GROMACS .gro file of C-alpha atoms in nm:
model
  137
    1UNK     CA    1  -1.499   0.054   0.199
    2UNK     CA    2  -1.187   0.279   0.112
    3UNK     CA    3  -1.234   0.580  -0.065
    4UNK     CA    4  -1.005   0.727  -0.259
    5UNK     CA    5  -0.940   1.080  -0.195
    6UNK     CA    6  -0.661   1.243  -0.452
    7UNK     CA    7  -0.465   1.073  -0.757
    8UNK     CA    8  -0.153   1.235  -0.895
    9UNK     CA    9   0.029   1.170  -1.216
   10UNK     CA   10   0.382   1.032  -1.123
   11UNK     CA   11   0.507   1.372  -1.363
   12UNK     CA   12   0.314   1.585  -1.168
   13UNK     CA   13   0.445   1.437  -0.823
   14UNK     CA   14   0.808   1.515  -0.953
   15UNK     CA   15   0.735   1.845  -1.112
   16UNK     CA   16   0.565   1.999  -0.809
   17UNK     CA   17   0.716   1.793  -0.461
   18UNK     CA   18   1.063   1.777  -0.384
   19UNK     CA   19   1.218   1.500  -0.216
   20UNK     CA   20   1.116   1.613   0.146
   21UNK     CA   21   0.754   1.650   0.087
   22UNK     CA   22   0.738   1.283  -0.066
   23UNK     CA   23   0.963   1.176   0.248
   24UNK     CA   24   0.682   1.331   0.496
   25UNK     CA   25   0.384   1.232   0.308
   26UNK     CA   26   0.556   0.849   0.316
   27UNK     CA   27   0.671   0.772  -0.022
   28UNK     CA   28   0.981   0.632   0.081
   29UNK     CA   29   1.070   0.225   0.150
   30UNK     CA   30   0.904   0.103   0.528
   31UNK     CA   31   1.084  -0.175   0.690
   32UNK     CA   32   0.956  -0.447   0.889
   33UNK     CA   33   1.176  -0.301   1.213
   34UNK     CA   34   0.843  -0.262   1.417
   35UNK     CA   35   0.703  -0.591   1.340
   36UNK     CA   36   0.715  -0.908   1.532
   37UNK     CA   37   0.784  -1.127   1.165
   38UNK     CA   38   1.028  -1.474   1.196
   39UNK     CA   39   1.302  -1.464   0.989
   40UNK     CA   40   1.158  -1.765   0.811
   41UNK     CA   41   0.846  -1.672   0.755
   42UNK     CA   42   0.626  -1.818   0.444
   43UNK     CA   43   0.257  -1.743   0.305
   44UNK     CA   44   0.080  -1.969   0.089
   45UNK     CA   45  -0.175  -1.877  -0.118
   46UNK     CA   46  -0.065  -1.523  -0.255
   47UNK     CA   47  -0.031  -1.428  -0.606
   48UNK     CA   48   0.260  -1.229  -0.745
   49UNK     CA   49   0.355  -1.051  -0.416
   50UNK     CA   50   0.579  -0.773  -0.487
   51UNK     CA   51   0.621  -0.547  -0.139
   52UNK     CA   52   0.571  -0.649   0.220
   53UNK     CA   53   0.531  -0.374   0.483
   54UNK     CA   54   0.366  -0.299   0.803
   55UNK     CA   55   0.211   0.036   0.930
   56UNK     CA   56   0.411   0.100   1.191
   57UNK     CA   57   0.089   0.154   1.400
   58UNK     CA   58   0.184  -0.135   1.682
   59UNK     CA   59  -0.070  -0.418   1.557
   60UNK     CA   60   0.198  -0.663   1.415
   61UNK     CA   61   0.008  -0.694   1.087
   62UNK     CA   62   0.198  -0.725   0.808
   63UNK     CA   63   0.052  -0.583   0.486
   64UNK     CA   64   0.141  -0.757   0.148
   65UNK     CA   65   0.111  -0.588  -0.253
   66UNK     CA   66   0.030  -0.803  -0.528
   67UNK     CA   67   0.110  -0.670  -0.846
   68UNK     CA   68  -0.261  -0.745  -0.966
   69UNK     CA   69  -0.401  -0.492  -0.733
   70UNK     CA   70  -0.463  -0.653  -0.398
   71UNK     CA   71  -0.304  -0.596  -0.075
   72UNK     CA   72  -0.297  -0.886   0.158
   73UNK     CA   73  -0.304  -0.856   0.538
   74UNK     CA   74  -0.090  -1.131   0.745
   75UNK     CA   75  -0.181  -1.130   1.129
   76UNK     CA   76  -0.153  -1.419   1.373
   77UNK     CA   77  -0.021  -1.653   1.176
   78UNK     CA   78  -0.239  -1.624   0.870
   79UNK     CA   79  -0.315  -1.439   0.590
   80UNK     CA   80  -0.670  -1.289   0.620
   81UNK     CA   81  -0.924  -1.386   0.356
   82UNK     CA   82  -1.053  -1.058   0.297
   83UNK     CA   83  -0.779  -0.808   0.085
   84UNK     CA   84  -0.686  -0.503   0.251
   85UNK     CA   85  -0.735  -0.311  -0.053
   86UNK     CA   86  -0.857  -0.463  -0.403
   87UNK     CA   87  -0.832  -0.177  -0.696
   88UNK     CA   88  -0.766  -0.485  -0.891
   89UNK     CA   89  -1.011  -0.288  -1.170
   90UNK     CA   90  -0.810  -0.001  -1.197
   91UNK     CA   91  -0.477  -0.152  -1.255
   92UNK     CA   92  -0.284  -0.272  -1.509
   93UNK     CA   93  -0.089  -0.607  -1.504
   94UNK     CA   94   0.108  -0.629  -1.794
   95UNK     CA   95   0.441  -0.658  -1.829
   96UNK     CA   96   0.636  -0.485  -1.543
   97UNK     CA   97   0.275  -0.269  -1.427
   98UNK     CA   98   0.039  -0.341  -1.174
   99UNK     CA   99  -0.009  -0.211  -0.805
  100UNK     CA  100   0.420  -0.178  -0.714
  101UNK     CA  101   0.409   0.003  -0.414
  102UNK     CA  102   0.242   0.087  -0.046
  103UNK     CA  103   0.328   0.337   0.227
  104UNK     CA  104   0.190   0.415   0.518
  105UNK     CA  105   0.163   0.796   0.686
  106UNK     CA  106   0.383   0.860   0.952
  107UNK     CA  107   0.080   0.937   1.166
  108UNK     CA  108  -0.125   0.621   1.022
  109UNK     CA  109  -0.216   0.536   1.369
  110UNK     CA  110  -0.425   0.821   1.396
  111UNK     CA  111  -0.482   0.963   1.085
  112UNK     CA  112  -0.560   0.610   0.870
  113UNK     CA  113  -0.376   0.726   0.572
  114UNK     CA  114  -0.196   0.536   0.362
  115UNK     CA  115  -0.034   0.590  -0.035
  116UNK     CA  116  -0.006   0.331  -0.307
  117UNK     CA  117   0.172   0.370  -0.658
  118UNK     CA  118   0.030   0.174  -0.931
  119UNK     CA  119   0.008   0.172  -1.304
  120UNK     CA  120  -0.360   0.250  -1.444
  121UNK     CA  121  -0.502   0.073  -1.718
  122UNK     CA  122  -0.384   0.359  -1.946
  123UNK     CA  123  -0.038   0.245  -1.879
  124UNK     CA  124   0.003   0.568  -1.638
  125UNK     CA  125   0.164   0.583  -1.303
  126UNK     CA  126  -0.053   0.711  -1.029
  127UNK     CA  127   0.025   0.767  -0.652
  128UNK     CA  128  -0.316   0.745  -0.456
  129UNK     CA  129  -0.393   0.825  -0.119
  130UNK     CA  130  -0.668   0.626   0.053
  131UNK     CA  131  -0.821   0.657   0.434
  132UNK     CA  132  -0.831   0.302   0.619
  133UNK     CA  133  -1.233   0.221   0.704
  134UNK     CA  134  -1.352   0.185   1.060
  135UNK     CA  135  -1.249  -0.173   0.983
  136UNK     CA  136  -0.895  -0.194   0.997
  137UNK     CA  137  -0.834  -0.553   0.853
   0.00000   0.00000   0.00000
């Protein structure tokens, strides 16, 4: 189980971090540099994907958003049945909302945090940060 540990407003983020803080807390675009993924990869079985990431951390995983509230974890050559995260409650879907976003902390390796942005069922934009269970996958 994940627990959530602090939610802020999108407004608030902007109003009270500048664009360095948000850079070393991880809101900023990963790549797939550290990753061992084939050019051509393809994964059935998703529904409405919308990022792909990895955490950096070594393990060749490669994490997946879909905009419903799910991330999906790829590793050896299949995607895991079990999500990664599910706050498929707490999100909206409609229109262009739903769980948009996932970065991991530079230190994710050791610390196990990681940051999602998602639009609530209120229609508001939330950043959350969440600590990775003793279960990785």
């Amino acid at each position: 189980m994940r627990v959530i540990e602090h939610r802020w407003p999108q407004k608030w983020m902007r109003a009270h971090l500048g664009s360095a803080e948000l850079h070393e807390i991880g809101i900023e675009r990963a790549s797939l540099a550290h990753a061992n993924v084939p050019r051509d990869l393809v994964v059935l079985g998703l529904e409405r994907p919308v990022h792909v990431t990895n955490a950096g951390d070594g393990s060749n995983r490669i994490f997946i958003v879909e905009k419903g509230g799910t991330i999906r974890i790829y590793k050896d050559g299949q995607l895991l049945p079990d999500p990664f995260l599910d706050i498929s409650a707490e999100v909206s879907g409609s229109s262009e909302q739903g769980l948009l976003g996932l970065a991991f902390a530079p230190d994710y390796a050791a610390s196990g945090l990681f940051y999602v942005n998602y639009t609530d069922n209120a229609g508001d934009t939330v950043v959350a940060r969440y600590r990775v269970s003793d279960d990785p996958n």
